[in-house]
Every structure is written in C-alpha cells, then in structure tokens.
PDB file of C-alpha atoms in Angstrom:
ATOM      1  CA  MET A 710       0.109  -0.124   0.028  1.00 61.00           C
ATOM      2  CA  GLU A 711       1.509   3.611  -0.790  1.00 84.00           C
ATOM      3  CA  ALA A 712       0.108   5.499   2.632  1.00 92.00           C
ATOM      4  CA  ILE A 713       2.694   2.733   4.071  1.00 97.00           C
ATOM      5  CA  PHE A 714       4.887   5.567   5.665  1.00 97.00           C
ATOM      6  CA  HIS A 715       8.797   3.332   4.998  1.00 97.00           C
ATOM      7  CA  GLU A 716      11.982   4.707   5.255  1.00 96.00           C
ATOM      8  CA  LYS A 717      15.008   3.102   3.592  1.00 95.00           C
ATOM      9  CA  GLN A 718      17.942   3.001   4.412  1.00 93.00           C
ATOM     10  CA  GLU A 719      20.343   5.971   5.039  1.00 90.00           C
ATOM     11  CA  GLY A 720      23.577   5.678   7.341  1.00 87.00           C
ATOM     12  CA  SER A 721      23.659   4.305  10.192  1.00 88.00           C
ATOM     13  CA  LEU A 722      19.931   6.372  11.377  1.00 93.00           C
ATOM     14  CA  CYS A 723      18.665   2.735  11.229  1.00 94.00           C
ATOM     15  CA  ALA A 724      16.773   4.159  14.708  1.00 95.00           C
ATOM     16  CA  GLN A 725      15.016   6.827  12.831  1.00 96.00           C
ATOM     17  CA  HIS A 726      13.282   4.721  10.216  1.00 97.00           C
ATOM     18  CA  CYS A 727      13.197   2.101  12.891  1.00 98.00           C
ATOM     19  CA  LEU A 728      10.500   5.174  14.625  1.00 98.00           C
ATOM     20  CA  ASN A 729       8.851   7.423  11.838  1.00 98.00           C
ATOM     21  CA  ALA A 730       7.946   3.788  10.694  1.00 98.00           C
ATOM     22  CA  LEU A 731       6.297   2.798  14.245  1.00 98.00           C
ATOM     23  CA  LEU A 732       4.946   6.249  14.551  1.00 98.00           C
ATOM     24  CA  GLN A 733       4.176   6.636  10.040  1.00 98.00           C
ATOM     25  CA  GLY A 734       6.111   9.623   9.838  1.00 97.00           C
ATOM     26  CA  SER A 735       8.650  11.860   9.086  1.00 96.00           C
ATOM     27  CA  TYR A 736       8.258  12.315  13.184  1.00 97.00           C
ATOM     28  CA  LEU A 737      12.098  12.429  14.211  1.00 96.00           C
ATOM     29  CA  THR A 738      16.262  13.578  12.889  1.00 95.00           C
ATOM     30  CA  PRO A 739      18.176  12.835  13.378  1.00 93.00           C
ATOM     31  CA  ILE A 740      18.819  15.961  15.330  1.00 94.00           C
ATOM     32  CA  ASN A 741      15.937  15.551  17.706  1.00 95.00           C
ATOM     33  CA  LEU A 742      17.769  12.272  18.075  1.00 96.00           C
ATOM     34  CA  ALA A 743      21.039  13.634  18.858  1.00 94.00           C
ATOM     35  CA  ASP A 744      19.895  16.219  21.340  1.00 96.00           C
ATOM     36  CA  ILE A 745      18.244  13.287  23.289  1.00 96.00           C
ATOM     37  CA  ALA A 746      21.153  11.414  23.243  1.00 95.00           C
ATOM     38  CA  LEU A 747      23.184  14.590  25.110  1.00 92.00           C
ATOM     39  CA  ARG A 748      20.203  15.205  27.490  1.00 93.00           C
ATOM     40  CA  LEU A 749      20.815  11.369  28.939  1.00 94.00           C
ATOM     41  CA  ASP A 750      25.076  12.321  28.584  1.00 85.00           C
ATOM     42  CA  GLU A 751      24.153  14.985  31.020  1.00 89.00           C
ATOM     43  CA  SER A 752      22.684  13.507  32.839  1.00 87.00           C
ATOM     44  CA  GLU A 753      24.476  10.309  33.234  1.00 81.00           C
ATOM     45  CA  ARG A 754      28.454  12.946  34.173  1.00 80.00           C
ATOM     46  CA  GLU A 755      26.041  14.621  36.938  1.00 79.00           C
ATOM     47  CA  HIS A 756      25.233  11.162  37.884  1.00 76.00           C
ATOM     48  CA  MET A 757      28.464   9.765  38.164  1.00 77.00           C
ATOM     49  CA  ALA A 758      30.662  13.541  40.039  1.00 76.00           C
ATOM     50  CA  GLU A 759      28.349  12.488  42.757  1.00 74.00           C
ATOM     51  CA  ALA A 760      31.291  11.159  43.934  1.00 74.00           C
ATOM     52  CA  GLY A 761      32.733  12.890  43.199  1.00 78.00           C
ATOM     53  CA  VAL A 762      35.068  14.659  40.322  1.00 74.00           C
ATOM     54  CA  GLN A 763      38.118  13.784  40.904  1.00 74.00           C
ATOM     55  CA  SER A 764      37.551  10.151  41.057  1.00 80.00           C
ATOM     56  CA  GLU A 765      38.533   6.960  38.971  1.00 77.00           C
ATOM     57  CA  ASP A 766      35.442   6.339  37.920  1.00 75.00           C
ATOM     58  CA  TYR A 767      34.261  10.345  37.486  1.00 71.00           C
ATOM     59  CA  MET A 768      37.974  10.561  35.135  1.00 74.00           C
ATOM     60  CA  ALA A 769      36.812   6.794  33.402  1.00 73.00           C
ATOM     61  CA  PHE A 770      33.601   8.439  32.776  1.00 70.00           C
ATOM     62  CA  LEU A 771      34.949  10.711  30.727  1.00 74.00           C
ATOM     63  CA  ARG A 772      37.109   9.672  29.079  1.00 75.00           C
ATOM     64  CA  GLN A 773      34.789   6.598  26.589  1.00 80.00           C
ATOM     65  CA  PRO A 774      32.830   8.241  23.990  1.00 78.00           C
ATOM     66  CA  SER A 775      28.779   8.557  24.656  1.00 81.00           C
ATOM     67  CA  SER A 776      27.329   5.405  24.842  1.00 81.00           C
ATOM     68  CA  ASN A 777      23.942   7.041  23.452  1.00 87.00           C
ATOM     69  CA  MET A 778      24.659   7.893  20.141  1.00 89.00           C
ATOM     70  CA  ASP A 779      28.195   7.802  17.963  1.00 84.00           C
ATOM     71  CA  ASP A 780      28.831  10.020  14.589  1.00 78.00           C
ATOM     72  CA  SER A 781      28.117   6.666  12.337  1.00 78.00           C
ATOM     73  CA  GLY A 782      24.167   8.070  13.605  1.00 80.00           C
ATOM     74  CA  PHE A 783      23.585   4.606  16.016  1.00 87.00           C
ATOM     75  CA  PHE A 784      21.252   5.269  18.574  1.00 93.00           C
ATOM     76  CA  SER A 785      20.398   2.992  21.730  1.00 93.00           C
ATOM     77  CA  ILE A 786      17.244   2.255  23.725  1.00 94.00           C
ATOM     78  CA  GLN A 787      18.314   4.234  26.515  1.00 94.00           C
ATOM     79  CA  VAL A 788      17.255   7.140  23.716  1.00 96.00           C
ATOM     80  CA  ILE A 789      14.935   5.186  20.959  1.00 97.00           C
ATOM     81  CA  SER A 790      13.218   4.984  25.167  1.00 97.00           C
ATOM     82  CA  GLU A 791      13.180   8.990  25.594  1.00 96.00           C
ATOM     83  CA  ALA A 792      11.599   9.589  22.303  1.00 97.00           C
ATOM     84  CA  LEU A 793       8.316   7.763  22.929  1.00 97.00           C
ATOM     85  CA  LYS A 794       7.983   9.447  26.003  1.00 96.00           C
ATOM     86  CA  VAL A 795       6.401  11.611  24.898  1.00 95.00           C
ATOM     87  CA  TRP A 796       3.617   9.441  22.518  1.00 97.00           C
ATOM     88  CA  ASN A 797       3.311   8.321  26.445  1.00 98.00           C
ATOM     89  CA  LEU A 798       4.700   4.693  24.771  1.00 98.00           C
ATOM     90  CA  ASP A 799       6.567   2.922  26.761  1.00 98.00           C
ATOM     91  CA  LEU A 800       9.477  -0.756  25.522  1.00 97.00           C
ATOM     92  CA  ILE A 801       8.660  -4.189  27.247  1.00 98.00           C
ATOM     93  CA  PRO A 802      11.352  -6.376  26.736  1.00 98.00           C
ATOM     94  CA  TYR A 803       9.043  -9.105  25.219  1.00 98.00           C
ATOM     95  CA  SER A 804      11.176 -11.958  26.344  1.00 97.00           C
ATOM     96  CA  SER A 805      10.494 -10.615  30.317  1.00 97.00           C
ATOM     97  CA  GLN A 806       8.532 -12.098  33.209  1.00 97.00           C
ATOM     98  CA  ASP A 807       6.363  -9.190  32.840  1.00 97.00           C
ATOM     99  CA  PRO A 808       3.532 -10.257  32.715  1.00 98.00           C
ATOM    100  CA  ILE A 809       2.079  -7.992  29.294  1.00 97.00           C
ATOM    101  CA  ALA A 810       5.625  -9.555  28.001  1.00 98.00           C
ATOM    102  CA  VAL A 811       4.004 -13.216  29.062  1.00 98.00           C
ATOM    103  CA  THR A 812       0.147 -11.957  27.637  1.00 97.00           C
ATOM    104  CA  ALA A 813       2.395 -10.650  23.927  1.00 97.00           C
ATOM    105  CA  ARG A 814       4.489 -13.822  23.838  1.00 97.00           C
ATOM    106  CA  GLY A 815       1.050 -16.170  24.171  1.00 96.00           C
ATOM    107  CA  ASN A 816      -0.699 -13.901  21.527  1.00 96.00           C
ATOM    108  CA  PRO A 817       1.744 -11.747  19.758  1.00 98.00           C
ATOM    109  CA  VAL A 818      -1.435 -11.281  16.979  1.00 98.00           C
ATOM    110  CA  GLU A 819      -3.055  -8.739  19.532  1.00 97.00           C
ATOM    111  CA  GLN A 820      -0.304  -6.652  20.121  1.00 98.00           C
ATOM    112  CA  CYS A 821       0.044  -3.395  18.654  1.00 98.00           C
ATOM    113  CA  ALA A 822       3.703  -3.857  17.699  1.00 98.00           C
ATOM    114  CA  PHE A 823       7.653  -4.473  17.999  1.00 98.00           C
ATOM    115  CA  ILE A 824      10.966  -3.214  17.861  1.00 98.00           C
ATOM    116  CA  CYS A 825      13.984  -5.012  17.318  1.00 98.00           C
ATOM    117  CA  ASN A 826      17.788  -4.458  17.272  1.00 96.00           C
ATOM    118  CA  PHE A 827      21.084  -6.279  16.654  1.00 95.00           C
ATOM    119  CA  LYS A 828      23.541  -5.543  16.958  1.00 89.00           C
ATOM    120  CA  GLU A 829      23.464  -1.513  15.272  1.00 88.00           C
ATOM    121  CA  HIS A 830      20.633  -1.964  13.542  1.00 94.00           C
ATOM    122  CA  TRP A 831      17.119  -1.293  14.586  1.00 96.00           C
ATOM    123  CA  LEU A 832      13.543  -2.101  12.606  1.00 98.00           C
ATOM    124  CA  THR A 833       9.924  -1.484  13.370  1.00 98.00           C
ATOM    125  CA  ILE A 834       6.688  -4.800  13.352  1.00 98.00           C
ATOM    126  CA  ARG A 835       4.075  -3.390  13.587  1.00 98.00           C
ATOM    127  CA  LYS A 836       0.319  -3.698  12.564  1.00 98.00           C
ATOM    128  CA  LEU A 837      -1.458  -1.461  10.318  1.00 98.00           C
ATOM    129  CA  GLY A 838      -6.064  -2.000   9.380  1.00 97.00           C
ATOM    130  CA  HIS A 839      -5.557  -6.123  11.029  1.00 96.00           C
ATOM    131  CA  GLN A 840      -2.499  -7.372   9.532  1.00 98.00           C
ATOM    132  CA  TRP A 841       0.890  -6.899  10.449  1.00 98.00           C
ATOM    133  CA  PHE A 842       3.939  -5.977   8.247  1.00 98.00           C
ATOM    134  CA  ASN A 843       7.921  -5.726   8.727  1.00 98.00           C
ATOM    135  CA  LEU A 844       8.939  -2.445   7.748  1.00 98.00           C
ATOM    136  CA  ASN A 845      12.744  -2.669   8.849  1.00 98.00           C
ATOM    137  CA  SER A 846      14.584   0.009   6.232  1.00 97.00           C
ATOM    138  CA  LEU A 847      16.931  -1.663   4.841  1.00 96.00           C
ATOM    139  CA  LEU A 848      14.282  -3.978   2.760  1.00 96.00           C
ATOM    140  CA  THR A 849      12.862  -2.151  -0.597  1.00 96.00           C
ATOM    141  CA  GLY A 850       9.556  -1.328   1.218  1.00 96.00           C
ATOM    142  CA  PRO A 851       6.656  -3.311   3.702  1.00 97.00           C
ATOM    143  CA  GLU A 852       6.823  -6.791   3.843  1.00 97.00           C
ATOM    144  CA  LEU A 853       3.526  -9.126   4.709  1.00 97.00           C
ATOM    145  CA  ILE A 854       2.753 -10.912   7.509  1.00 97.00           C
ATOM    146  CA  SER A 855       0.257 -13.113   8.488  1.00 96.00           C
ATOM    147  CA  ASP A 856      -1.320 -13.689  11.630  1.00 96.00           C
ATOM    148  CA  THR A 857       0.076 -17.192  11.596  1.00 95.00           C
ATOM    149  CA  PHE A 858       3.258 -16.697  10.835  1.00 97.00           C
ATOM    150  CA  LEU A 859       4.001 -13.779  12.906  1.00 98.00           C
ATOM    151  CA  ALA A 860       4.432 -15.186  15.676  1.00 97.00           C
ATOM    152  CA  MET A 861       7.333 -17.667  14.320  1.00 97.00           C
ATOM    153  CA  PHE A 862       9.498 -14.841  13.041  1.00 97.00           C
ATOM    154  CA  LEU A 863       9.679 -13.363  15.678  1.00 98.00           C
ATOM    155  CA  ALA A 864      10.695 -16.561  17.059  1.00 97.00           C
ATOM    156  CA  GLN A 865      13.455 -15.806  13.401  1.00 97.00           C
ATOM    157  CA  LEU A 866      14.389 -12.772  15.006  1.00 97.00           C
ATOM    158  CA  GLN A 867      15.362 -13.973  18.668  1.00 97.00           C
ATOM    159  CA  GLN A 868      17.622 -16.732  17.506  1.00 97.00           C
ATOM    160  CA  GLU A 869      19.135 -14.493  14.961  1.00 96.00           C
ATOM    161  CA  GLY A 870      20.055 -13.042  18.316  1.00 97.00           C
ATOM    162  CA  TYR A 871      17.678  -9.300  18.240  1.00 97.00           C
ATOM    163  CA  SER A 872      16.592  -8.224  21.590  1.00 97.00           C
ATOM    164  CA  ILE A 873      13.090  -7.652  20.642  1.00 98.00           C
ATOM    165  CA  PHE A 874      10.817  -5.078  22.433  1.00 98.00           C
ATOM    166  CA  LEU A 875       7.173  -5.259  23.059  1.00 98.00           C
ATOM    167  CA  ILE A 876       5.515  -1.293  22.535  1.00 98.00           C
ATOM    168  CA  THR A 877       2.419  -0.457  25.241  1.00 98.00           C
ATOM    169  CA  GLY A 878       0.827   2.950  23.992  1.00 97.00           C
ATOM    170  CA  GLU A 879      -1.456   4.020  21.951  1.00 97.00           C
ATOM    171  CA  LEU A 880       0.344   4.473  18.759  1.00 97.00           C
ATOM    172  CA  PRO A 881      -1.230   7.680  16.845  1.00 96.00           C
ATOM    173  CA  ASN A 882      -3.424   7.857  14.136  1.00 95.00           C
ATOM    174  CA  CYS A 883      -2.011   7.075  10.705  1.00 96.00           C
ATOM    175  CA  GLU A 884      -3.390   7.022   6.775  1.00 95.00           C
ATOM    176  CA  ALA A 885      -2.205   3.995   6.941  1.00 96.00           C
ATOM    177  CA  ASP A 886      -4.103   1.795   9.476  1.00 96.00           C
ATOM    178  CA  GLN A 887      -7.643   3.633   8.547  1.00 95.00           C
ATOM    179  CA  LEU A 888      -7.704   2.371   4.866  1.00 95.00           C
ATOM    180  CA  LEU A 889      -6.165  -1.149   6.287  1.00 95.00           C
ATOM    181  CA  LYS A 890      -8.698  -1.728   8.085  1.00 95.00           C
ATOM    182  CA  ILE A 891     -11.465  -0.622   5.477  1.00 94.00           C
ATOM    183  CA  THR A 892      -9.347  -3.231   2.837  1.00 93.00           C
ATOM    184  CA  ARG A 893      -7.103  -6.092   3.237  1.00 93.00           C
ATOM    185  CA  ALA A 894      -3.337  -5.832   1.655  1.00 94.00           C
ATOM    186  CA  PHE A 895      -1.825  -7.840  -0.980  1.00 93.00           C
ATOM    187  CA  GLN A 896       1.732  -8.849  -1.462  1.00 94.00           C
ATOM    188  CA  PRO A 897       2.173 -11.300  -4.573  1.00 92.00           C
ATOM    189  CA  ILE A 898       5.721 -10.958  -4.495  1.00 93.00           C
ATOM    190  CA  LYS A 899       7.712  -9.718  -0.917  1.00 93.00           C
ATOM    191  CA  PRO A 900      10.273  -7.293  -1.137  1.00 95.00           C
ATOM    192  CA  GLN A 901      14.086  -7.149  -1.354  1.00 94.00           C
ATOM    193  CA  LEU A 902      17.634  -6.164   0.614  1.00 94.00           C
ATOM    194  CA  ILE A 903      17.959  -2.799  -0.458  1.00 93.00           C
ATOM    195  CA  SER A 904      21.927  -4.162  -0.961  1.00 89.00           C
ATOM    196  CA  ASP A 905      20.318  -6.671  -3.576  1.00 89.00           C
ATOM    197  CA  THR A 906      19.235  -4.309  -5.159  1.00 80.00           C
ATOM    198  CA  ASP A 907      20.749  -2.637  -8.758  1.00 46.00           C
ATOM    199  CA  ASN A 908      18.928   0.600  -8.075  1.00 53.00           C
ATOM    200  CA  ALA A 909      19.998   1.188  -4.562  1.00 46.00           C
ATOM    201  CA  GLY A 910      21.941   4.077  -4.761  1.00 50.00           C
ATOM    202  CA  SER A 911      18.947   5.861  -6.131  1.00 48.00           C
ATOM    203  CA  SER A 912      16.495   4.543  -3.982  1.00 46.00           C
ATOM    204  CA  ASP A 913      13.424   7.198  -3.312  1.00 49.00           C
ATOM    205  CA  ASN A 914      13.745   7.658   0.716  1.00 48.00           C
ATOM    206  CA  SER A 915      10.460   9.943   1.107  1.00 43.00           C
ATOM    207  CA  GLY A 916       8.698   7.351   2.894  1.00 45.00           C
ATOM    208  CA  LYS A 917       5.977   6.893   1.280  1.00 44.00           C
ATOM    209  CA  ASN A 918       6.597   2.961  -0.425  1.00 44.00           C
ATOM    210  CA  PRO A 919       4.841   2.684  -3.641  1.00 40.00           C
ATOM    211  CA  THR A 920       3.590   0.185  -3.364  1.00 40.00           C
ATOM    212  CA  GLN A 921       5.312  -3.374  -3.605  1.00 40.00           C
ATOM    213  CA  PHE A 922       1.904  -5.300  -3.317  1.00 41.00           C
ATOM    214  CA  ILE A 923       1.576  -5.445  -6.850  1.00 40.00           C
ATOM    215  CA  ASP A 924       3.880  -6.047  -9.788  1.00 40.00           C
ATOM    216  CA  GLU A 925       3.546  -3.616 -11.552  1.00 45.00           C
ATOM    217  CA  ASP A 926       4.602  -4.721 -15.273  1.00 48.00           C
ATOM    218  CA  ALA A 927       2.658  -8.370 -14.558  1.00 44.00           C
ATOM    219  CA  LEU A 928      -0.778  -5.807 -14.118  1.00 37.00           C
ATOM    220  CA  GLN A 929       0.096  -3.894 -17.707  1.00 48.00           C
ATOM    221  CA  ARG A 930       0.626  -6.704 -18.690  1.00 50.00           C
ATOM    222  CA  ALA A 931      -2.215  -8.513 -18.118  1.00 42.00           C
ATOM    223  CA  LEU A 932      -4.416  -4.785 -18.909  1.00 42.00           C
ATOM    224  CA  ALA A 933      -3.473  -5.172 -22.306  1.00 53.00           C
ATOM    225  CA  GLU A 934      -4.349  -9.144 -22.605  1.00 52.00           C
ATOM    226  CA  SER A 935      -8.295  -8.056 -20.886  1.00 45.00           C
ATOM    227  CA  ARG A 936      -8.152  -5.190 -24.143  1.00 52.00           C
ATOM    228  CA  GLU A 937      -7.287  -7.085 -26.928  1.00 60.00           C
ATOM    229  CA  MET A 938      -9.311 -10.284 -25.488  1.00 52.00           C
ATOM    230  CA  LEU A 939     -12.394  -7.980 -25.423  1.00 47.00           C
ATOM    231  CA  GLU A 940     -11.800  -6.174 -28.662  1.00 59.00           C
ATOM    232  CA  ALA A 941     -11.198  -9.769 -30.045  1.00 57.00           C
ATOM    233  CA  GLU A 942     -14.660 -10.425 -28.814  1.00 49.00           C
ATOM    234  CA  ASP A 943     -16.460  -7.134 -29.752  1.00 53.00           C
ATOM    235  CA  ALA A 944     -15.111  -7.762 -33.416  1.00 60.00           C
ATOM    236  CA  GLU A 945     -15.706 -11.363 -33.421  1.00 58.00           C
ATOM    237  CA  LEU A 946     -19.686 -10.436 -32.554  1.00 46.00           C
ATOM    238  CA  GLN A 947     -19.572  -7.427 -34.310  1.00 58.00           C
ATOM    239  CA  ARG A 948     -18.800 -10.713 -37.364  1.00 62.00           C
ATOM    240  CA  ALA A 949     -21.490 -12.502 -36.193  1.00 52.00           C
ATOM    241  CA  VAL A 950     -24.057  -9.605 -36.088  1.00 45.00           C
ATOM    242  CA  ARG A 951     -23.247  -9.234 -39.603  1.00 58.00           C
ATOM    243  CA  LEU A 952     -23.404 -12.648 -40.803  1.00 58.00           C
ATOM    244  CA  SER A 953     -27.361 -13.309 -39.705  1.00 49.00           C
ATOM    245  CA  MET A 954     -27.644  -9.506 -41.316  1.00 50.00           C
ATOM    246  CA  GLU A 955     -26.856 -10.565 -44.597  1.00 54.00           C
ATOM    247  CA  GLY A 956     -28.754 -13.832 -42.858  1.00 51.00           C
ATOM    248  CA  LYS A 957     -31.979 -12.210 -42.822  1.00 42.00           C
ATOM    249  CA  CYS A 958     -31.213 -10.415 -45.931  1.00 44.00           C
ATOM    250  CA  ASP A 959     -30.608 -13.448 -48.107  1.00 50.00           C
ATOM    251  CA  ARG A 960     -34.053 -15.142 -46.479  1.00 46.00           C
ATOM    252  CA  THR A 961     -36.282 -12.062 -47.425  1.00 43.00           C
ATOM    253  CA  SER A 962     -34.945 -11.302 -50.650  1.00 44.00           C
ATOM    254  CA  PRO A 963     -36.758 -13.599 -53.126  1.00 44.00           C
ATOM    255  CA  SER A 964     -40.143 -12.936 -51.991  1.00 43.00           C
ATOM    256  CA  THR A 965     -39.539  -8.844 -51.753  1.00 38.00           C
ATOM    257  CA  ARG A 966     -38.758  -9.740 -55.386  1.00 40.00           C
ATOM    258  CA  GLN A 967     -41.934 -12.126 -56.546  1.00 42.00           C
ATOM    259  CA  ALA A 968     -44.129  -9.022 -54.492  1.00 39.00           C
ATOM    260  CA  LEU A 969     -41.736  -6.326 -56.585  1.00 37.00           C
TER     261      LEU A 969
END
C-alpha cells in the first residue's frame, strides 16, 4: 500500500527509520535524537560526578565515548525509549517476565507493534489495520506478515540474536491504519533487501513507498491482454451480427422480388 510510511536505509540512521516507521510519519530526525542523547549523556555525567569529580570512575567516564550515540548515526535503546515518551509509549522486553510480555508471547497478534535490535540495527514490526508488516529499512518496501507467521518470525529474529521490545500505549493515528481497516493488503511478491537490488543507489527515501504489493509490469501485461480479448470478442460479435443480417437479407430477397 502506498499509504504505508517506510523509510529506506540511509547511513546508520536505522533508529530514526525504525521510530518513524513505528509512528508512521517523519516525526523524528537525527538532530532530535542527538539532542536526547546529549541530555542522557549529561544526566549520566551528573550522576557519576556525585562520587566526586576527581574520582577515578568519573575521570574514566569522561574519557569514554557516548554510550547513547556515535558519529555513524547509531542511537541507543535509552534514546529510543526517551523519544517514545513524548507519545506516552513504553518499551517492554519481549522475553521478560513482565505480565504484559508474557501475555504478548502467548498471543503476539493482539499487540500493536514491536521494535527489534541486533548489534547496531533497529527495525519495526507493526500492525496496520488488521495486518502485520515488517517495516525494516533495509528492505525495498513494507513486507506483509501473516498472522500465523508472526510468532514464528519473532522467534526467528530471537534465534538470530535480535532483542525484541513490545510497544505499549496508543500509537498516533495514521492514514495507512485507517485505510487497511477498510481494505486488506495483498502482496504476491515480497520486497527485497536494498543491497540485493541493482538500483539501491537511486532509491527514493521520501517515506512513501510505491506499492510493493502489486507487480506493475504484470498488471500492465494483464490489462493489455484483457483489452486484446475484449477487442477480439467485440470483433467476433460484430462479425456475427453482420453475418446474421446478411442471412436475413438473403432469406427475404426472393419474396421481396415476387412482390415486385
């Protein structure tokens, strides 16, 4: 669906892409996230300073790079958690013993969204309408996930080393969610990894994904074939009408001559 907001990977800004996919809009930028990271760094510095600004621990802390962001554009789970508080959204580790997480593992389809992290990559899995989508920024577009496959997909991510977090709270309204409550998406062809496509360098990162749910070439071929069939049927019908009229003329011609 074209209405689904999906940012393709740019640099190491997967945290931004993950959050905007979750919120379904261009809500956050690297600048916003960097401001949050700096505030967290300052809070941590103040906490460490409580033991004394001359202490070895404090001096060692000052020598370390930020744990909340780096120059590549990576942001920590703490930054993501703080960013989501603006929308009153919380993160719960999916594998924890929190009662909400236990319930979610028993029936993940009834949740609203998950965000997943492996090493320095973040991705969102979200329900839109009544269907689930993998909104990984490394893909060329949203990937439709069936209800029956969702639990297996989450288990597969865990086996691959991903940390999964359950989103709790009310996500902001979005066009895609409203649209997909009315009509269901259909995806005959799965999106590819951007790295596997020939035109990855020229891919559009505007957020609105031209639908990956319809093969445009196949659609155009089908329309062309349909038009040809209709034209052939129309020509055959016209021929049949013409022959029928000629037959009527032949049958009425003698009597017409006799009358004359």
